[in-house]
């Protein structure tokens, strides 16, 4: 891991402790997770105790303290998607990837995550793969979308 | 870009922009809102660029990506100006025809127009579509008029004139007076009058004050804040600066959820553009008023939308609610007075200043003035964002605007107010929708989510769904919330898996009472979905408990799939698609389901050809025994 890159991120936020969450979000978006060394660096540079950092990293859903897969699959479980069959979408995603929600497979291909709403509720049920939304997704279409991921 | 240092210079710049716009020049605008992007709007925009280039029309025809006009279900939406033709569900393959036909020959491509399902008549313009005809889109219609990334577009439609008016023609007291006269109530949840919070902050002696936009939009099923901040970010920013001037704040925050990357991008861009032009920063428009603003991304916690939790998150901590013995308007971020309002509330501020409080109060009811944007989703024909005057009935929203329930199904309930709200049954559809009426009905306005449910939705499961959601989202700090929700979930789960006991309904009501003692509104209002479903759908609870039956045929543990031997034609569709290999089939053999292996995925029901309709979902009755081996042959 490139510590100087972590430093750049911290500098971008003027090294302010109040930007802690924003700094962690930036690190997370680059690495897909929060590596320990990165957190140590943040801890030193911002002068905030490690306990506060871990508290934040576990409180907010966006953060992961373990490595994530190359492909991020998000299944919306929001109310609009729920009444249009989100559970069946999730069941199928779990079946196709062999990964339970909140988990990553052993060869780091897929991470499956449920989310509360992706803000495309009119198109429910919605699944998001690597940032791309798939609206009105039918369970029978899921395998082909996921099999396209390398 | 030069800073505009006076109102006159702003008007000059605006005139200059408008003078460069030729209203007769063809313009193709494609909705680039999240919904349409999910349906392929980016590919449509790219196809237009290629096609226009191919015809050598790039300079003669403008193209732009706009914000969401609401009808997301029919996206990608393409509007052709100056005629105002509205094409729906446009695919990249349609683009060559649109360019050659509509742009070059001025002819309409009929099949892309809206078609009335009842009469078959087609609507040429947006305003002819029933979905839009029955709305009052004071705020949302602006989305269509601008490229969300273009400041010039915003200036062209009068942007920042409200700010200029406030800074040069009004005292902070005047602004406060106008907002008070408008009776604007917060659009983010509780419906608290905006002016009261503003006044409290303004009167607080502390000279350091903050103004904040709540764009967390944690409500599952609601996306109006997303549409506004993505589609018209400057209007939110302008409202915020006006609020800052009124309360005497010089710093502001915009708290946006990170699940909305386009909203984060567009609001950041808007802030950059506004500071280049001098609407943000020092000495705004030469008025001497200073204001800076920062974007803070949320990190995925519903509770952070609560005002005190959001402020804690802004300080860089885990966003847990705090007891509010003193209002956050007096002691908020870093203990300074902080005014927090929802995205839609701020958008209304801009409009009230531009058009006046009297204009605003000409819409809505006495207690709830103005319009409200609803996210009309779920089992409804026209899903999307809907803006109507407060006081319109639920029935009008669902039937006139929403086009009723699809698939010939029956309406069951509409859920309003998100996890803090409740479910409203058919008998109450004539309820006028405003803050107070919804509360009286045991639900609430919330941020404006309206999730429509048909006969296939189980109301006990919906209650369980919300409680399950809240169990994950409770910060866990106070016992009534943490434990109360956990216990309610245990009871509800028990009922939905067929293990409900006599007395469970009463137990839920008791638990609801104790959960009400929680610290913040998350816990306090958590029982609402449970209580409202018990109040209006008690018979469904009783059927689950007494008859072990899910009347909606929805609770997985209480249903079974069965193939009717009389109807099965041995086509094999279900056999081939059953993921659990639970179906035994064969040529000319009646198919049967092995109940032990069946995972109840429902695929067999979906794929059995409707002309056979052999697969049945059953609940509350024993599954008929499979057809014996020697009787399975079909003659
Ligand atoms: C658990 C919880 C979550 C909330 N989430 C939001 C939210 O996502 N957006 C929002 O505007 N208000 C939310 N609210 C309401 C806010 O606390 C606050 O009342 C509101 O933002 C004030 O703005 P308004 O007066 O303009 O409505 C939430 C409240 C609670 C208790
Ligand atoms: S699809 Fe329907 S008709 Fe065909 S085998 Fe299955 S149940 Fe029978
Ligand atoms: S419900 Fe699913 S698992 Fe059960 S028989 Fe039908 S297709 Fe197979
Ligand atoms: S509920 Fe699924 S996108 Fe909003
Ligand atoms: S996103 Fe295009 S209409 Fe809503």
JSON list of N, CA, C and O and ligand atoms in Angstrom, two decimals, chain A residues 76-81 116-121 126, chain B residues 220-222, ligand 4:
[
{"chain": "A", "resi": 76, "resn": "UNK", "atom": "N", "xyz": [-30.74, -3.62, -3.74]},
{"chain": "A", "resi": 76, "resn": "UNK", "atom": "CA", "xyz": [-31.54, -2.68, -2.97]},
{"chain": "A", "resi": 76, "resn": "UNK", "atom": "C", "xyz": [-32.64, -3.42, -2.24]},
{"chain": "A", "resi": 76, "resn": "UNK", "atom": "O", "xyz": [-33.39, -4.18, -2.84]},
{"chain": "A", "resi": 77, "resn": "UNK", "atom": "N", "xyz": [-32.71, -3.19, -0.93]},
{"chain": "A", "resi": 77, "resn": "UNK", "atom": "CA", "xyz": [-33.76, -3.81, -0.12]},
{"chain": "A", "resi": 77, "resn": "UNK", "atom": "C", "xyz": [-34.71, -2.73, 0.38]},
{"chain": "A", "resi": 77, "resn": "UNK", "atom": "O", "xyz": [-35.43, -2.94, 1.35]},
{"chain": "A", "resi": 78, "resn": "UNK", "atom": "N", "xyz": [-34.73, -1.57, -0.26]},
{"chain": "A", "resi": 78, "resn": "UNK", "atom": "CA", "xyz": [-35.63, -0.48, 0.13]},
{"chain": "A", "resi": 78, "resn": "UNK", "atom": "C", "xyz": [-37.09, -0.89, -0.05]},
{"chain": "A", "resi": 78, "resn": "UNK", "atom": "O", "xyz": [-37.38, -1.88, -0.72]},
{"chain": "A", "resi": 79, "resn": "UNK", "atom": "N", "xyz": [-37.98, -0.09, 0.53]},
{"chain": "A", "resi": 79, "resn": "UNK", "atom": "CA", "xyz": [-39.39, -0.48, 0.54]},
{"chain": "A", "resi": 79, "resn": "UNK", "atom": "C", "xyz": [-39.97, -0.65, -0.86]},
{"chain": "A", "resi": 79, "resn": "UNK", "atom": "O", "xyz": [-40.70, -1.60, -1.12]},
{"chain": "A", "resi": 80, "resn": "UNK", "atom": "N", "xyz": [-39.64, 0.27, -1.75]},
{"chain": "A", "resi": 80, "resn": "UNK", "atom": "CA", "xyz": [-40.19, 0.19, -3.10]},
{"chain": "A", "resi": 80, "resn": "UNK", "atom": "C", "xyz": [-39.72, -1.10, -3.77]},
{"chain": "A", "resi": 80, "resn": "UNK", "atom": "O", "xyz": [-40.50, -1.78, -4.45]},
{"chain": "A", "resi": 81, "resn": "UNK", "atom": "N", "xyz": [-38.46, -1.44, -3.57]},
{"chain": "A", "resi": 81, "resn": "UNK", "atom": "CA", "xyz": [-37.93, -2.67, -4.15]},
{"chain": "A", "resi": 81, "resn": "UNK", "atom": "C", "xyz": [-38.48, -3.88, -3.41]},
{"chain": "A", "resi": 81, "resn": "UNK", "atom": "O", "xyz": [-38.76, -4.91, -4.02]},
{"chain": "A", "resi": 116, "resn": "UNK", "atom": "N", "xyz": [-30.09, 0.16, 1.49]},
{"chain": "A", "resi": 116, "resn": "UNK", "atom": "CA", "xyz": [-31.45, 0.53, 1.87]},
{"chain": "A", "resi": 116, "resn": "UNK", "atom": "C", "xyz": [-32.23, 1.25, 0.80]},
{"chain": "A", "resi": 116, "resn": "UNK", "atom": "O", "xyz": [-33.44, 1.30, 0.83]},
{"chain": "A", "resi": 117, "resn": "UNK", "atom": "N", "xyz": [-31.56, 1.87, -0.13]},
{"chain": "A", "resi": 117, "resn": "UNK", "atom": "CA", "xyz": [-32.25, 2.52, -1.24]},
{"chain": "A", "resi": 117, "resn": "UNK", "atom": "C", "xyz": [-31.18, 3.13, -2.13]},
{"chain": "A", "resi": 117, "resn": "UNK", "atom": "O", "xyz": [-30.26, 3.76, -1.66]},
{"chain": "A", "resi": 118, "resn": "UNK", "atom": "N", "xyz": [-31.32, 2.91, -3.41]},
{"chain": "A", "resi": 118, "resn": "UNK", "atom": "CA", "xyz": [-30.34, 3.46, -4.35]},
{"chain": "A", "resi": 118, "resn": "UNK", "atom": "C", "xyz": [-30.89, 4.71, -5.03]},
{"chain": "A", "resi": 118, "resn": "UNK", "atom": "O", "xyz": [-30.25, 5.29, -5.90]},
{"chain": "A", "resi": 119, "resn": "UNK", "atom": "N", "xyz": [-32.11, 5.09, -4.67]},
{"chain": "A", "resi": 119, "resn": "UNK", "atom": "CA", "xyz": [-32.68, 6.30, -5.25]},
{"chain": "A", "resi": 119, "resn": "UNK", "atom": "C", "xyz": [-33.16, 6.14, -6.68]},
{"chain": "A", "resi": 119, "resn": "UNK", "atom": "O", "xyz": [-33.31, 7.11, -7.40]},
{"chain": "A", "resi": 120, "resn": "UNK", "atom": "N", "xyz": [-33.39, 4.92, -7.13]},
{"chain": "A", "resi": 120, "resn": "UNK", "atom": "CA", "xyz": [-34.00, 4.69, -8.45]},
{"chain": "A", "resi": 120, "resn": "UNK", "atom": "C", "xyz": [-35.28, 3.90, -8.20]},
{"chain": "A", "resi": 120, "resn": "UNK", "atom": "O", "xyz": [-35.58, 2.94, -8.93]},
{"chain": "A", "resi": 121, "resn": "UNK", "atom": "N", "xyz": [-36.01, 4.27, -7.17]},
{"chain": "A", "resi": 121, "resn": "UNK", "atom": "CA", "xyz": [-37.11, 3.46, -6.67]},
{"chain": "A", "resi": 121, "resn": "UNK", "atom": "C", "xyz": [-38.19, 3.18, -7.71]},
{"chain": "A", "resi": 121, "resn": "UNK", "atom": "O", "xyz": [-38.89, 2.17, -7.62]},
{"chain": "A", "resi": 126, "resn": "UNK", "atom": "N", "xyz": [-34.09, -3.06, -7.88]},
{"chain": "A", "resi": 126, "resn": "UNK", "atom": "CA", "xyz": [-32.87, -2.55, -8.48]},
{"chain": "A", "resi": 126, "resn": "UNK", "atom": "C", "xyz": [-31.64, -3.28, -7.92]},
{"chain": "A", "resi": 126, "resn": "UNK", "atom": "O", "xyz": [-31.55, -3.52, -6.72]},
{"chain": "B", "resi": 220, "resn": "UNK", "atom": "N", "xyz": [-36.08, 4.73, 2.73]},
{"chain": "B", "resi": 220, "resn": "UNK", "atom": "CA", "xyz": [-36.06, 3.83, 1.59]},
{"chain": "B", "resi": 220, "resn": "UNK", "atom": "C", "xyz": [-37.33, 4.01, 0.76]},
{"chain": "B", "resi": 220, "resn": "UNK", "atom": "O", "xyz": [-38.43, 4.05, 1.31]},
{"chain": "B", "resi": 221, "resn": "UNK", "atom": "N", "xyz": [-37.17, 4.14, -0.53]},
{"chain": "B", "resi": 221, "resn": "UNK", "atom": "CA", "xyz": [-38.35, 4.31, -1.39]},
{"chain": "B", "resi": 221, "resn": "UNK", "atom": "C", "xyz": [-38.62, 5.75, -1.76]},
{"chain": "B", "resi": 221, "resn": "UNK", "atom": "O", "xyz": [-39.57, 6.03, -2.47]},
{"chain": "B", "resi": 222, "resn": "UNK", "atom": "N", "xyz": [-37.79, 6.67, -1.28]},
{"chain": "B", "resi": 222, "resn": "UNK", "atom": "CA", "xyz": [-37.99, 8.08, -1.62]},
{"chain": "B", "resi": 222, "resn": "UNK", "atom": "C", "xyz": [-36.75, 8.59, -2.35]},
{"chain": "B", "resi": 222, "resn": "UNK", "atom": "O", "xyz": [-35.63, 8.27, -1.97]},
{"chain": "C", "resi": 4, "resn": "LIG", "atom": "S1", "xyz": [-36.20, 1.34, -2.74]},
{"chain": "C", "resi": 4, "resn": "LIG", "atom": "FE1", "xyz": [-34.84, 0.36, -4.09]},
{"chain": "C", "resi": 4, "resn": "LIG", "atom": "S2", "xyz": [-33.99, 2.03, -5.17]},
{"chain": "C", "resi": 4, "resn": "LIG", "atom": "FE2", "xyz": [-35.24, 3.00, -3.69]}
]
